[in-house]
Coordinates of N, CA, C and O in Angstrom, one line a residue:
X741 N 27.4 -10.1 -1.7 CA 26.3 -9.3 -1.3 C 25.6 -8.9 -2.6 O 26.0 -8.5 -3.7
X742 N 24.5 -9.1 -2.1 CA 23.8 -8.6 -3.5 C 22.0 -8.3 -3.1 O 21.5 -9.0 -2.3
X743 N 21.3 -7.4 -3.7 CA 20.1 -6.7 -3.3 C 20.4 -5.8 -1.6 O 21.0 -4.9 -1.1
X744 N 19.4 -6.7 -1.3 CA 19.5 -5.5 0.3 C 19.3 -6.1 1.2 O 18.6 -7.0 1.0
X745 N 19.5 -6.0 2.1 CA 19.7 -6.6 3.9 C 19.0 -6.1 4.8 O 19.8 -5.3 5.3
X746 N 17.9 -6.0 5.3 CA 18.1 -5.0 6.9 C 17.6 -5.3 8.1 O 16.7 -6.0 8.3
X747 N 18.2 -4.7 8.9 CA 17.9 -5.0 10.2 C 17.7 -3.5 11.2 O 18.4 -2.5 11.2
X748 N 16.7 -3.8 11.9 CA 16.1 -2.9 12.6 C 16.0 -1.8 11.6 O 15.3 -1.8 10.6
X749 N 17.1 -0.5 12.3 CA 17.1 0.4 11.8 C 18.2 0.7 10.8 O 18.5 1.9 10.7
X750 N 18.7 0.0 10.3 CA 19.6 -0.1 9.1 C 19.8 -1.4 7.9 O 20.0 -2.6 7.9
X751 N 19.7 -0.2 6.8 CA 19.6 -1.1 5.3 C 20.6 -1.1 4.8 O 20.9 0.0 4.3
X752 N 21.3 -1.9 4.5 CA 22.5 -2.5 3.2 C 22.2 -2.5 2.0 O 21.1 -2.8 2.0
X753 N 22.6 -2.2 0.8 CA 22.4 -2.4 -0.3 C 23.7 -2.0 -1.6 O 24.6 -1.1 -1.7
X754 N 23.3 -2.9 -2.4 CA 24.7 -3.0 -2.9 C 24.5 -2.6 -4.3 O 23.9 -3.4 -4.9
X755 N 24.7 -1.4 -4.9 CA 24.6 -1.0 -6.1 C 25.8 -1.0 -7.2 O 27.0 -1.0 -6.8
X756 N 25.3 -1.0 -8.8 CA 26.2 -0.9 -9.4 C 25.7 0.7 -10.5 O 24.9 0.5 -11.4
X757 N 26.0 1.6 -10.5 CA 26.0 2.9 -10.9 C 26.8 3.1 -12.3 O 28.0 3.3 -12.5
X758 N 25.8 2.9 -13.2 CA 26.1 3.2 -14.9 C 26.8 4.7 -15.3 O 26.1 5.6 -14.9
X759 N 28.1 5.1 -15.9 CA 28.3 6.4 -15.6 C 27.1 7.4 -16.6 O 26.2 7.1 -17.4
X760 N 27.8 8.8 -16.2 CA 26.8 9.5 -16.8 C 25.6 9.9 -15.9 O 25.3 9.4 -14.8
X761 N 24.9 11.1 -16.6 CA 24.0 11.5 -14.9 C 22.7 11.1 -14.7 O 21.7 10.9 -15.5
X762 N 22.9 10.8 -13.1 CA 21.7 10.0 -12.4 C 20.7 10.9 -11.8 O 20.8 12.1 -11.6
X763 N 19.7 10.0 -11.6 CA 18.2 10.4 -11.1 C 18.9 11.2 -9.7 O 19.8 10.7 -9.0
X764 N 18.2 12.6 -9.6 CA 18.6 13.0 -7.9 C 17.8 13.2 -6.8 O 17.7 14.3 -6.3
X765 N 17.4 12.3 -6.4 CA 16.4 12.5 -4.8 C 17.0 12.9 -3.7 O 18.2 13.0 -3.4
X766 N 15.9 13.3 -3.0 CA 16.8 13.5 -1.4 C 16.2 12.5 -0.9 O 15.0 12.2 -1.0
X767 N 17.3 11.7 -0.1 CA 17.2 10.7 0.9 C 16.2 10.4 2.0 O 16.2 11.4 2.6
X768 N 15.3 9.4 2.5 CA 14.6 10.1 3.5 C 15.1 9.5 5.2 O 14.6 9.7 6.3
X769 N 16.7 8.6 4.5 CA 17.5 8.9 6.0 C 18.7 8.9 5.5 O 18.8 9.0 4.2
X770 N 20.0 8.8 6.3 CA 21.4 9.1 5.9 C 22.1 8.1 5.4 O 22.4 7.1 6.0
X771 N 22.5 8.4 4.2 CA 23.4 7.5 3.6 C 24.7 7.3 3.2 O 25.1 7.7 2.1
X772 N 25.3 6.6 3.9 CA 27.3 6.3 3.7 C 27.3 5.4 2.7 O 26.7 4.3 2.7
X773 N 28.3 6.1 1.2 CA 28.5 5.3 0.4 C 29.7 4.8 0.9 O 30.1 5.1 2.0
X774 N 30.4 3.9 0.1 CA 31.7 3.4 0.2 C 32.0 2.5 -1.0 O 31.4 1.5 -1.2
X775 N 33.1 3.0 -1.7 CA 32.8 2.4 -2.9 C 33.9 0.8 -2.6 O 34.8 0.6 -1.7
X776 N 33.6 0.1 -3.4 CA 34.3 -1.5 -3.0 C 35.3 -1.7 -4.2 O 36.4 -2.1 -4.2
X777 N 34.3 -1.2 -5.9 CA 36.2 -1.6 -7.0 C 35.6 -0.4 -8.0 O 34.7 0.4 -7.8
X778 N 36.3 -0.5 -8.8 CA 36.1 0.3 -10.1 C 36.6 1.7 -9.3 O 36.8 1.9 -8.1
X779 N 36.8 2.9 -10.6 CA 37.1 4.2 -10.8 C 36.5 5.1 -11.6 O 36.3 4.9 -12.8
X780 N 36.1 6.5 -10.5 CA 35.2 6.9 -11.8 C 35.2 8.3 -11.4 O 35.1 8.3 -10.2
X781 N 35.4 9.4 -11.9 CA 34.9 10.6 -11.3 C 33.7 11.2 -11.3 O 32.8 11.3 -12.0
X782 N 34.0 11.5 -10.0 CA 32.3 12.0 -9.5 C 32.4 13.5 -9.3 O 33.2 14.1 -8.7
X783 N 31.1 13.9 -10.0 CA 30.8 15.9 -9.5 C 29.3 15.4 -9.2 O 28.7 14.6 -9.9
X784 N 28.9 16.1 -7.9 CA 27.6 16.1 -7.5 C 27.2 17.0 -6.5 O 27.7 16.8 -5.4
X785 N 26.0 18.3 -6.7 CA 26.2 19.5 -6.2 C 24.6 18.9 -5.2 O 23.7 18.1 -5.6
X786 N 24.6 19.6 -3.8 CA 24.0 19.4 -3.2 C 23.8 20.1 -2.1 O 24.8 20.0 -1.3
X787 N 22.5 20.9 -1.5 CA 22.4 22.2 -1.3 C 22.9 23.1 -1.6 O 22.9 24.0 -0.7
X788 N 23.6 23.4 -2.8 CA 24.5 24.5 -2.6 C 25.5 24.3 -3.0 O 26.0 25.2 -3.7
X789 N 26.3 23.2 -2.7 CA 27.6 22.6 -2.5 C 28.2 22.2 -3.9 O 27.2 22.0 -4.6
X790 N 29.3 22.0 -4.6 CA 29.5 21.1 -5.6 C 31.0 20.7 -4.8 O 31.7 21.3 -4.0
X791 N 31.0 19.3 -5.5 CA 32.0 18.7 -4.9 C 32.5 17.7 -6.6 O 31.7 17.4 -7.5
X792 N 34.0 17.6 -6.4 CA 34.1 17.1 -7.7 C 35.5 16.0 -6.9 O 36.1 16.5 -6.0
X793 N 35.8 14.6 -7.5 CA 36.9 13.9 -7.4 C 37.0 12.6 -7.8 O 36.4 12.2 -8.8
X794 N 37.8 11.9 -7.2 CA 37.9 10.7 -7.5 C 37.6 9.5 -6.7 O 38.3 9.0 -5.8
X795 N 36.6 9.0 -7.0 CA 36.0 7.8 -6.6 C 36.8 6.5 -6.9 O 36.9 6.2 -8.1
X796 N 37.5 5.7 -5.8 CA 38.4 4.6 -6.1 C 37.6 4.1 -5.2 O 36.6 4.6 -4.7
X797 N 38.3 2.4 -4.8 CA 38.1 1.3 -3.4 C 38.1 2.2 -2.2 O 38.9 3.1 -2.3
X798 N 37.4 2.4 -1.2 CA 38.0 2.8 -0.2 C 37.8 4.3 0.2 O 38.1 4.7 1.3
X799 N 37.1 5.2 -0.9 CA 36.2 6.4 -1.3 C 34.9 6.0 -0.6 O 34.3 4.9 -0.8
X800 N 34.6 7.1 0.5 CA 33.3 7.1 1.2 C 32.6 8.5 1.4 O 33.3 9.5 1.2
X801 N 31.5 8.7 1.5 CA 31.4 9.7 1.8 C 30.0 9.9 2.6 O 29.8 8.8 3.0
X802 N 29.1 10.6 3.0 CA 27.7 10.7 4.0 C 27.1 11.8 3.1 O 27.6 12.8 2.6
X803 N 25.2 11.2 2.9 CA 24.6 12.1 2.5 C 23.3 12.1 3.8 O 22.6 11.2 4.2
X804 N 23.3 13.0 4.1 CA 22.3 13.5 5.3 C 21.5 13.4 4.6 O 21.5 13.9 3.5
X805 N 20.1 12.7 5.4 CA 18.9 12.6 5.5 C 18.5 14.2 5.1 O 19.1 15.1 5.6
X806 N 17.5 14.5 4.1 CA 17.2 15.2 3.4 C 17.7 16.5 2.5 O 17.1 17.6 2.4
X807 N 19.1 15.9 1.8 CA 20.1 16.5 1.3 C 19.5 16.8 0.0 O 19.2 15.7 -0.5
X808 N 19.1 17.8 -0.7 CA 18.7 18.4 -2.1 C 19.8 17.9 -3.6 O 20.4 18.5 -4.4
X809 N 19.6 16.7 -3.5 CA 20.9 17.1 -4.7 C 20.3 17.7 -6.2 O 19.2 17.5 -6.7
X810 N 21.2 18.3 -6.6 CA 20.7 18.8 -8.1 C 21.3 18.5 -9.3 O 20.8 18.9 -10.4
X811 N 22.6 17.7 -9.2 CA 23.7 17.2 -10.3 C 24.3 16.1 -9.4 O 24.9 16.3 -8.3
X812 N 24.1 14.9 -9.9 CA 25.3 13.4 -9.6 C 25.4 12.9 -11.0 O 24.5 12.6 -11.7
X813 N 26.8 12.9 -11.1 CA 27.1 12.1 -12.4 C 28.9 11.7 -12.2 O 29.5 11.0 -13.1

């Protein structure tokens, strides 16, 4: 898999995320990551929230459609 896929109402895309901190937009629909290889810890605060752990294979998580983030790295 590689670039992006979509159909109807749902887009695939397959990223590879450099560590260190990233651009933070809010989404303008919901997005399930799921990570596929590599290890890396992630902190990324959003509305409010900070959340910090470990990102392995098999690590997923949901960002609702118009979620604030203010820190991903």
């Amino acid at each position: 898999l590689g670039g992006a896929a979509e159909r109807e109402a749902r887009r695939v895309e397959r990223r590879h995320i450099d560590p260190g901190r990233q651009n933070c937009v809010s989404p303008e629909c919901t997005e399930l990551v799921y990570i596929l290889s590599g290890q890396a810890k992630v902190r990324r605060t959003g509305d409010g929230q900070t959340q910090e752990g470990l990102a392995r294979p098999g690590t997923s998580w949901l960002v609702p459609a118009g979620t604030h983030e203010t820190l991903l790295e």
